PDB file of C-alpha atoms (C1' of nucleotides) in Angstrom:
ATOM      1  CA  UNK A   1     136.980  -9.131 -68.152  1.00 57.00           C
ATOM      2  CA  UNK A   2     134.620  -6.810 -66.395  1.00 71.00           C
ATOM      3  CA  UNK A   3     134.931  -3.863 -68.729  1.00 72.00           C
ATOM      4  CA  UNK A   4     134.522  -3.648 -72.444  1.00 75.00           C
ATOM      5  CA  UNK A   5     137.050  -0.981 -73.425  1.00 74.00           C
ATOM      6  CA  UNK A   6     135.267  -0.488 -76.730  1.00 80.00           C
ATOM      7  CA  UNK A   7     131.948   0.331 -75.193  1.00 85.00           C
ATOM      8  CA  UNK A   8     132.814   4.000 -74.931  1.00 90.00           C
ATOM      9  CA  UNK A   9     133.341   4.256 -78.676  1.00 86.00           C
ATOM     10  CA  UNK A  10     129.906   2.911 -79.514  1.00 86.00           C
ATOM     11  CA  UNK A  11     127.630   5.150 -81.557  1.00 87.00           C
ATOM     12  CA  UNK A  12     126.457   8.128 -79.563  1.00 90.00           C
ATOM     13  CA  UNK A  13     128.824   7.586 -76.663  1.00 92.00           C
ATOM     14  CA  UNK A  14     131.874   9.371 -77.981  1.00 96.00           C
ATOM     15  CA  UNK A  15     131.606  13.134 -78.655  1.00 96.00           C
ATOM     16  CA  UNK A  16     133.644  14.847 -81.345  1.00 93.00           C
ATOM     17  CA  UNK A  17     133.889  18.182 -79.556  1.00 95.00           C
ATOM     18  CA  UNK A  18     133.222  19.826 -76.169  1.00 96.00           C
ATOM     19  CA  UNK A  19     129.668  20.846 -77.071  1.00 96.00           C
ATOM     20  CA  UNK A  20     128.746  17.285 -77.926  1.00 96.00           C
ATOM     21  CA  UNK A  21     130.471  16.132 -74.767  1.00 97.00           C
ATOM     22  CA  UNK A  22     128.325  18.403 -72.608  1.00 97.00           C
ATOM     23  CA  UNK A  23     125.192  17.270 -74.431  1.00 97.00           C
ATOM     24  CA  UNK A  24     126.140  13.647 -73.841  1.00 97.00           C
ATOM     25  CA  UNK A  25     126.628  14.289 -70.137  1.00 98.00           C
ATOM     26  CA  UNK A  26     123.209  15.904 -69.920  1.00 97.00           C
ATOM     27  CA  UNK A  27     121.666  12.973 -71.740  1.00 97.00           C
ATOM     28  CA  UNK A  28     123.260  10.358 -69.498  1.00 98.00           C
ATOM     29  CA  UNK A  29     122.960  12.146 -66.164  1.00 98.00           C
ATOM     30  CA  UNK A  30     119.330  11.031 -65.627  1.00 98.00           C
ATOM     31  CA  UNK A  31     120.484   7.425 -65.873  1.00 98.00           C
ATOM     32  CA  UNK A  32     122.709   7.653 -62.829  1.00 98.00           C
ATOM     33  CA  UNK A  33     121.226   5.666 -59.958  1.00 97.00           C
ATOM     34  CA  UNK A  34     121.763   6.052 -56.250  1.00 96.00           C
ATOM     35  CA  UNK A  35     121.740   2.825 -54.250  1.00 98.00           C
ATOM     36  CA  UNK A  36     122.819   1.992 -50.719  1.00 98.00           C
ATOM     37  CA  UNK A  37     126.505   1.106 -50.586  1.00 98.00           C
ATOM     38  CA  UNK A  38     127.349  -1.136 -47.645  1.00 98.00           C
ATOM     39  CA  UNK A  39     130.951  -0.130 -47.043  1.00 98.00           C
ATOM     40  CA  UNK A  40     131.348  -2.789 -44.370  1.00 98.00           C
ATOM     41  CA  UNK A  41     130.568  -5.484 -46.924  1.00 98.00           C
ATOM     42  CA  UNK A  42     133.134  -4.299 -49.461  1.00 98.00           C
ATOM     43  CA  UNK A  43     135.897  -6.872 -49.873  1.00 98.00           C
ATOM     44  CA  UNK A  44     137.608  -5.539 -53.005  1.00 98.00           C
ATOM     45  CA  UNK A  45     137.978  -1.858 -53.850  1.00 98.00           C
ATOM     46  CA  UNK A  46     139.638  -0.668 -57.036  1.00 98.00           C
ATOM     47  CA  UNK A  47     141.594   2.574 -57.137  1.00 98.00           C
ATOM     48  CA  UNK A  48     141.963   4.481 -60.399  1.00 98.00           C
ATOM     49  CA  UNK A  49     144.312   7.232 -61.446  1.00 97.00           C
ATOM     50  CA  UNK A  50     146.011   8.661 -64.519  1.00 97.00           C
ATOM     51  CA  UNK A  51     149.482  10.158 -64.865  1.00 96.00           C
ATOM     52  CA  UNK A  52     150.522  12.494 -67.682  1.00 94.00           C
ATOM     53  CA  UNK A  53     153.794  12.821 -69.529  1.00 92.00           C
ATOM     54  CA  UNK A  54     155.368  16.273 -69.043  1.00 85.00           C
ATOM     55  CA  UNK A  55     154.254  17.452 -72.474  1.00 83.00           C
ATOM     56  CA  UNK A  56     150.864  15.767 -72.078  1.00 78.00           C
ATOM     57  CA  UNK A  57     151.333  13.685 -75.216  1.00 89.00           C
ATOM     58  CA  UNK A  58     150.951  10.415 -73.363  1.00 94.00           C
ATOM     59  CA  UNK A  59     148.913   9.273 -70.400  1.00 95.00           C
ATOM     60  CA  UNK A  60     149.073   6.176 -68.262  1.00 97.00           C
ATOM     61  CA  UNK A  61     146.075   4.823 -66.395  1.00 98.00           C
ATOM     62  CA  UNK A  62     146.332   2.437 -63.467  1.00 98.00           C
ATOM     63  CA  UNK A  63     143.757   0.276 -61.726  1.00 98.00           C
ATOM     64  CA  UNK A  64     144.796  -1.261 -58.410  1.00 98.00           C
ATOM     65  CA  UNK A  65     142.532  -3.597 -56.475  1.00 98.00           C
ATOM     66  CA  UNK A  66     142.914  -3.631 -52.702  1.00 98.00           C
ATOM     67  CA  UNK A  67     141.403  -6.052 -50.217  1.00 98.00           C
ATOM     68  CA  UNK A  68     139.446  -4.840 -47.214  1.00 98.00           C
ATOM     69  CA  UNK A  69     139.916  -4.466 -44.370  1.00 96.00           C
ATOM     70  CA  UNK A  70     143.624  -5.255 -44.795  1.00 96.00           C
ATOM     71  CA  UNK A  71     144.261  -2.949 -47.766  1.00 96.00           C
ATOM     72  CA  UNK A  72     146.569  -5.443 -49.438  1.00 96.00           C
ATOM     73  CA  UNK A  73     147.166  -5.230 -53.190  1.00 97.00           C
ATOM     74  CA  UNK A  74     145.248  -8.034 -54.862  1.00 98.00           C
ATOM     75  CA  UNK A  75     145.800  -7.133 -58.497  1.00 98.00           C
ATOM     76  CA  UNK A  76     146.993  -4.218 -60.607  1.00 98.00           C
ATOM     77  CA  UNK A  77     146.857  -3.267 -64.265  1.00 98.00           C
ATOM     78  CA  UNK A  78     147.862  -0.327 -66.433  1.00 97.00           C
ATOM     79  CA  UNK A  79     147.191   1.010 -69.914  1.00 97.00           C
ATOM     80  CA  UNK A  80     148.659   3.918 -71.820  1.00 96.00           C
ATOM     81  CA  UNK A  81     147.210   6.068 -74.558  1.00 96.00           C
ATOM     82  CA  UNK A  82     147.460   9.367 -76.329  1.00 96.00           C
ATOM     83  CA  UNK A  83     144.967  11.886 -74.946  1.00 95.00           C
ATOM     84  CA  UNK A  84     141.838  11.656 -77.093  1.00 94.00           C
ATOM     85  CA  UNK A  85     140.264  14.859 -75.863  1.00 95.00           C
ATOM     86  CA  UNK A  86     141.496  18.261 -74.679  1.00 92.00           C
ATOM     87  CA  UNK A  87     141.476  19.073 -71.002  1.00 92.00           C
ATOM     88  CA  UNK A  88     138.409  21.123 -70.218  1.00 95.00           C
ATOM     89  CA  UNK A  89     137.183  21.433 -66.633  1.00 95.00           C
ATOM     90  CA  UNK A  90     133.987  19.399 -66.463  1.00 97.00           C
ATOM     91  CA  UNK A  91     134.969  17.178 -69.376  1.00 97.00           C
ATOM     92  CA  UNK A  92     138.057  15.388 -68.289  1.00 94.00           C
ATOM     93  CA  UNK A  93     136.282  12.042 -68.216  1.00 97.00           C
ATOM     94  CA  UNK A  94     136.696  12.096 -71.986  1.00 97.00           C
ATOM     95  CA  UNK A  95     140.435  12.322 -71.511  1.00 96.00           C
ATOM     96  CA  UNK A  96     140.900   9.699 -68.869  1.00 97.00           C
ATOM     97  CA  UNK A  97     138.146   7.188 -69.524  1.00 97.00           C
ATOM     98  CA  UNK A  98     139.650   5.400 -72.551  1.00 96.00           C
ATOM     99  CA  UNK A  99     142.872   4.266 -70.848  1.00 97.00           C
ATOM    100  CA  UNK A 100     141.045   3.677 -67.558  1.00 97.00           C
ATOM    101  CA  UNK A 101     138.608   1.301 -69.245  1.00 97.00           C
ATOM    102  CA  UNK A 102     141.481  -0.501 -70.884  1.00 96.00           C
ATOM    103  CA  UNK A 103     143.298  -0.949 -67.585  1.00 97.00           C
ATOM    104  CA  UNK A 104     140.120  -2.119 -65.870  1.00 97.00           C
ATOM    105  CA  UNK A 105     139.572  -4.554 -68.716  1.00 96.00           C
ATOM    106  CA  UNK A 106     142.894  -6.178 -67.870  1.00 97.00           C
ATOM    107  CA  UNK A 107     141.799  -7.054 -64.337  1.00 97.00           C
ATOM    108  CA  UNK A 108     140.748 -10.607 -63.677  1.00 96.00           C
ATOM    109  CA  UNK A 109     139.064 -10.010 -60.332  1.00 97.00           C
ATOM    110  CA  UNK A 110     135.832  -8.087 -60.029  1.00 97.00           C
ATOM    111  CA  UNK A 111     135.996  -5.210 -57.514  1.00 98.00           C
ATOM    112  CA  UNK A 112     132.912  -4.446 -55.433  1.00 98.00           C
ATOM    113  CA  UNK A 113     133.413  -0.735 -55.985  1.00 98.00           C
ATOM    114  CA  UNK A 114     135.607   1.602 -58.027  1.00 98.00           C
ATOM    115  CA  UNK A 115     137.144   4.655 -56.364  1.00 98.00           C
ATOM    116  CA  UNK A 116     137.798   7.450 -58.853  1.00 98.00           C
ATOM    117  CA  UNK A 117     140.227  10.308 -58.566  1.00 97.00           C
ATOM    118  CA  UNK A 118     137.748  13.079 -59.266  1.00 96.00           C
ATOM    119  CA  UNK A 119     134.043  13.667 -58.845  1.00 97.00           C
ATOM    120  CA  UNK A 120     130.723  12.018 -59.450  1.00 98.00           C
ATOM    121  CA  UNK A 121     127.586  14.058 -58.856  1.00 98.00           C
ATOM    122  CA  UNK A 122     129.609  17.056 -57.692  1.00 97.00           C
ATOM    123  CA  UNK A 123     129.824  18.214 -61.283  1.00 97.00           C
ATOM    124  CA  UNK A 124     128.237  21.049 -63.326  1.00 97.00           C
ATOM    125  CA  UNK A 125     125.911  18.585 -65.063  1.00 97.00           C
ATOM    126  CA  UNK A 126     125.839  15.989 -62.270  1.00 97.00           C
ATOM    127  CA  UNK A 127     127.876  13.636 -64.408  1.00 98.00           C
ATOM    128  CA  UNK A 128     131.508  13.617 -63.376  1.00 98.00           C
ATOM    129  CA  UNK A 129     134.038  10.916 -64.150  1.00 98.00           C
ATOM    130  CA  UNK A 130     132.778   8.595 -61.409  1.00 98.00           C
ATOM    131  CA  UNK A 131     129.212   8.736 -62.762  1.00 98.00           C
ATOM    132  CA  UNK A 132     130.373   8.201 -66.314  1.00 98.00           C
ATOM    133  CA  UNK A 133     132.568   5.235 -65.460  1.00 98.00           C
ATOM    134  CA  UNK A 134     129.907   3.704 -63.233  1.00 97.00           C
ATOM    135  CA  UNK A 135     127.305   4.011 -65.932  1.00 97.00           C
ATOM    136  CA  UNK A 136     129.574   2.429 -68.540  1.00 96.00           C
ATOM    137  CA  UNK A 137     130.470  -0.474 -66.248  1.00 96.00           C
ATOM    138  CA  UNK A 138     127.131  -0.682 -64.485  1.00 96.00           C
ATOM    139  CA  UNK A 139     129.098  -1.029 -61.262  1.00 97.00           C
ATOM    140  CA  UNK A 140     129.249   0.985 -58.017  1.00 98.00           C
ATOM    141  CA  UNK A 141     131.607   3.947 -58.216  1.00 98.00           C
ATOM    142  CA  UNK A 142     132.458   6.866 -55.976  1.00 98.00           C
ATOM    143  CA  UNK A 143     134.555   9.964 -56.558  1.00 98.00           C
ATOM    144  CA  UNK A 144     137.183  11.453 -54.272  1.00 97.00           C
ATOM    145  CA  UNK A 145     138.547  14.866 -55.199  1.00 96.00           C
ATOM    146  CA  UNK A 146     141.488  16.721 -53.722  1.00 95.00           C
ATOM    147  CA  UNK A 147     140.074  20.183 -54.312  1.00 93.00           C
ATOM    148  CA  UNK A 148     136.517  21.482 -54.602  1.00 92.00           C
ATOM    149  CA  UNK A 149     134.999  21.827 -58.050  1.00 94.00           C
ATOM    150  CA  UNK A 150     131.338  22.720 -57.849  1.00 94.00           C
ATOM    151  CA  UNK A 151     129.394  23.787 -54.817  1.00 92.00           C
ATOM    152  CA  UNK A 152     130.565  25.126 -51.513  1.00 91.00           C
ATOM    153  CA  UNK A 153     130.823  23.741 -48.045  1.00 93.00           C
ATOM    154  CA  UNK A 154     131.606  24.864 -44.564  1.00 92.00           C
ATOM    155  CA  UNK A 155     134.900  23.854 -43.041  1.00 91.00           C
ATOM    156  CA  UNK A 156     134.446  20.427 -41.470  1.00 94.00           C
ATOM    157  CA  UNK A 157     135.477  19.902 -37.849  1.00 92.00           C
ATOM    158  CA  UNK A 158     139.180  19.309 -37.252  1.00 90.00           C
ATOM    159  CA  UNK A 159     138.829  15.675 -36.199  1.00 92.00           C
ATOM    160  CA  UNK A 160     139.037  12.695 -38.520  1.00 93.00           C
ATOM    161  CA  UNK A 161     135.608  11.725 -39.789  1.00 95.00           C
ATOM    162  CA  UNK A 162     134.182  15.225 -39.564  1.00 95.00           C
ATOM    163  CA  UNK A 163     132.206  16.241 -42.638  1.00 95.00           C
ATOM    164  CA  UNK A 164     130.356  19.187 -44.103  1.00 96.00           C
ATOM    165  CA  UNK A 165     127.812  18.987 -46.922  1.00 96.00           C
ATOM    166  CA  UNK A 166     128.879  20.147 -50.358  1.00 96.00           C
ATOM    167  CA  UNK A 167     126.010  22.192 -51.726  1.00 95.00           C
ATOM    168  CA  UNK A 168     125.625  23.205 -55.367  1.00 94.00           C
ATOM    169  CA  UNK A 169     124.365  26.608 -56.442  1.00 91.00           C
ATOM    170  CA  UNK A 170     120.841  25.277 -56.889  1.00 91.00           C
ATOM    171  CA  UNK A 171     120.831  24.045 -53.297  1.00 92.00           C
ATOM    172  CA  UNK A 172     121.300  20.365 -54.090  1.00 93.00           C
ATOM    173  CA  UNK A 173     123.634  18.397 -51.838  1.00 95.00           C
ATOM    174  CA  UNK A 174     126.096  16.873 -54.270  1.00 97.00           C
ATOM    175  CA  UNK A 175     128.683  15.473 -51.892  1.00 97.00           C
ATOM    176  CA  UNK A 176     130.651  16.423 -48.814  1.00 97.00           C
ATOM    177  CA  UNK A 177     133.954  17.660 -47.552  1.00 96.00           C
ATOM    178  CA  UNK A 178     135.426  14.891 -45.400  1.00 96.00           C
ATOM    179  CA  UNK A 179     138.276  15.135 -42.945  1.00 95.00           C
ATOM    180  CA  UNK A 180     140.269  11.929 -43.316  1.00 95.00           C
ATOM    181  CA  UNK A 181     143.143  13.084 -41.083  1.00 94.00           C
ATOM    182  CA  UNK A 182     142.953  15.361 -38.093  1.00 92.00           C
ATOM    183  CA  UNK A 183     144.086  18.862 -38.866  1.00 88.00           C
ATOM    184  CA  UNK A 184     144.715  18.164 -42.567  1.00 92.00           C
ATOM    185  CA  UNK A 185     142.632  19.708 -45.316  1.00 93.00           C
ATOM    186  CA  UNK A 186     139.616  17.625 -46.278  1.00 95.00           C
ATOM    187  CA  UNK A 187     138.913  15.549 -49.365  1.00 96.00           C
ATOM    188  CA  UNK A 188     135.715  15.945 -51.358  1.00 97.00           C
ATOM    189  CA  UNK A 189     133.546  12.871 -51.682  1.00 98.00           C
ATOM    190  CA  UNK A 190     130.685  12.420 -54.091  1.00 98.00           C
ATOM    191  CA  UNK A 191     128.606   9.532 -55.340  1.00 98.00           C
ATOM    192  CA  UNK A 192     129.257   8.089 -58.782  1.00 98.00           C
ATOM    193  CA  UNK A 193     126.779   5.372 -59.733  1.00 98.00           C
ATOM    194  CA  UNK A 194     124.945   2.722 -57.699  1.00 98.00           C
ATOM    195  CA  UNK A 195     126.191   4.108 -54.387  1.00 98.00           C
ATOM    196  CA  UNK A 196     125.047   6.582 -51.749  1.00 98.00           C
ATOM    197  CA  UNK A 197     126.913   9.317 -49.928  1.00 98.00           C
ATOM    198  CA  UNK A 198     126.805   7.650 -46.512  1.00 98.00           C
ATOM    199  CA  UNK A 199     128.313   4.493 -47.941  1.00 98.00           C
ATOM    200  CA  UNK A 200     130.872   6.450 -49.914  1.00 98.00           C
ATOM    201  CA  UNK A 201     132.001   8.323 -46.807  1.00 98.00           C
ATOM    202  CA  UNK A 202     132.193   5.109 -44.776  1.00 98.00           C
ATOM    203  CA  UNK A 203     134.264   3.487 -47.482  1.00 98.00           C
ATOM    204  CA  UNK A 204     136.646   6.424 -47.790  1.00 97.00           C
ATOM    205  CA  UNK A 205     137.222   6.328 -44.047  1.00 97.00           C
ATOM    206  CA  UNK A 206     138.050   2.624 -44.268  1.00 97.00           C
ATOM    207  CA  UNK A 207     140.518   3.450 -47.019  1.00 97.00           C
ATOM    208  CA  UNK A 208     142.279   6.226 -45.096  1.00 95.00           C
ATOM    209  CA  UNK A 209     143.737   4.690 -41.936  1.00 93.00           C
ATOM    210  CA  UNK A 210     146.889   6.813 -42.183  1.00 92.00           C
ATOM    211  CA  UNK A 211     146.968   9.307 -45.038  1.00 93.00           C
ATOM    212  CA  UNK A 212     144.712  12.037 -46.323  1.00 95.00           C
ATOM    213  CA  UNK A 213     143.994  10.251 -49.600  1.00 96.00           C
ATOM    214  CA  UNK A 214     142.486   6.762 -49.920  1.00 96.00           C
ATOM    215  CA  UNK A 215     145.026   3.957 -50.214  1.00 96.00           C
ATOM    216  CA  UNK A 216     143.338   3.015 -53.473  1.00 97.00           C
ATOM    217  CA  UNK A 217     144.150   6.390 -54.999  1.00 96.00           C
ATOM    218  CA  UNK A 218     147.665   6.368 -53.609  1.00 96.00           C
ATOM    219  CA  UNK A 219     148.378   2.914 -54.996  1.00 96.00           C
ATOM    220  CA  UNK A 220     147.005   3.793 -58.437  1.00 97.00           C
ATOM    221  CA  UNK A 221     148.892   7.083 -58.432  1.00 96.00           C
ATOM    222  CA  UNK A 222     152.180   5.371 -57.640  1.00 95.00           C
ATOM    223  CA  UNK A 223     151.681   2.639 -60.207  1.00 96.00           C
ATOM    224  CA  UNK A 224     150.680   4.973 -63.051  1.00 96.00           C
ATOM    225  CA  UNK A 225     153.644   7.176 -62.256  1.00 94.00           C
ATOM    226  CA  UNK A 226     156.060   4.256 -62.286  1.00 94.00           C
ATOM    227  CA  UNK A 227     154.631   2.940 -65.534  1.00 96.00           C
ATOM    228  CA  UNK A 228     154.989   6.368 -67.085  1.00 95.00           C
ATOM    229  CA  UNK A 229     158.653   6.470 -66.079  1.00 92.00           C
ATOM    230  CA  UNK A 230     159.116   3.080 -67.674  1.00 90.00           C
ATOM    231  CA  UNK A 231     157.540   4.284 -70.906  1.00 84.00           C
ATOM    232  CA  UNK A 232     159.724   7.375 -71.028  1.00 76.00           C
ATOM    233  CA  UNK A 233     162.836   5.296 -70.405  1.00 74.00           C
ATOM    234  CA  UNK A 234     161.917   2.870 -73.189  1.00 76.00           C
ATOM    235  CA  UNK A 235     161.263   5.721 -75.573  1.00 70.00           C
ATOM    236  CA  UNK A 236     164.599   7.280 -74.696  1.00 66.00           C
ATOM    237  CA  UNK A 237     166.401   4.049 -75.501  1.00 60.00           C
ATOM    238  CA  UNK A 238     164.562   3.663 -78.809  1.00 63.00           C
ATOM    239  CA  UNK A 239     165.444   7.144 -80.005  1.00 52.00           C
ATOM    240  CA  UNK A 240     168.883   7.277 -78.481  1.00 47.00           C
ATOM    241  CA  UNK A 241     170.292   9.879 -76.087  1.00 45.00           C
TER     242      UNK A 241
ATOM    243  C1'  DG B   1     130.384  40.536 -68.878  1.00 89.38           C
ATOM    244  C1'  DC B   2     133.822  38.440 -65.430  1.00 89.38           C
ATOM    245  C1'  DG B   3     135.944  35.049 -62.783  1.00 89.38           C
ATOM    246  C1'  DA B   4     136.497  30.345 -61.498  1.00 89.38           C
ATOM    247  C1'  DC B   5     137.466  25.935 -63.101  1.00 89.38           C
ATOM    248  C1'  DA B   6     138.134  17.898 -60.979  1.00 89.38           C
ATOM    249  C1'  DG B   7     143.028  16.076 -63.349  1.00 89.38           C
TER     250       DG B   7
ATOM    251  C1'  DA C   1     148.349  16.763 -64.210  1.00 89.38           C
ATOM    252  C1'  DT C   2     153.648  18.255 -64.040  1.00 89.38           C
ATOM    253  C1'  DC C   3     158.031  21.198 -62.942  1.00 89.38           C
ATOM    254  C1'  DT C   4     160.978  20.990 -58.004  1.00 89.38           C
ATOM    255  C1'  DT C   5     164.680  21.511 -52.344  1.00 89.38           C
ATOM    256  C1'  DG C   6     164.534  21.744 -48.291  1.00 89.38           C
ATOM    257  C1'  DT C   7     162.190  21.527 -44.030  1.00 89.38           C
ATOM    258  C1'  DC C   8     159.292  20.546 -40.059  1.00 89.38           C
ATOM    259  C1'  DG C   9     157.170  16.807 -37.420  1.00 89.38           C
ATOM    260  C1'  DC C  10     155.597  12.135 -35.837  1.00 89.38           C
TER     261       DC C  10
END
DNA sequence: GCGACAG
DNA sequence: ATCTTGTCGC
């Protein structure tokens, strides 16, 4: 048990509305630490993702641990929940974190790093999902987004590995656009907690030997989707066609 | 004020 | 995030 799913509901850590949520992010942002992440030393990387039921009344989180360098599935866990917070850009950690923590809590192995589907420092208050999760777990986390959120960047070179800094409005470098496949649109990498951008980029490249998105994200996406189908099927049987 | 806005 | 068919390419 590497995560305490109840930690997020401790006093002061769970906001009752979007204003409180923003205030909490501003309060916790200074506690995010940047540390060197030695991607070459990573042996276990966990991928995290959440799938939503069509009417958004149920969500399924998945955590899949892959070995490096082979990218074999070592362990996987899921958890489902009702969304406990509305979707607001900049606040979706409050939607996805509860089931993610529960799924992570069901893992028996301890990953060296957690790869989040979303952002870390590339966030309006420098406290995206990856930062939040990393802070709660006190473990290294990075964020990989499929589309830009805050900041702007030049177009990275067309070859795999090419990158361009992602710069926020105030001039701070909050991440980078990274080409993981030649000629395919880039992903957006940012640091979560206890990691650095160089290490995060190196790790993402190790996780993308073939596809645009990290194998960790792909595995978690597939698992959460399958689990969601299973839930829907079970519900259908319970209610009757 | 207006638009844009991770999943 | 999710709803969706075919199509082009390695």
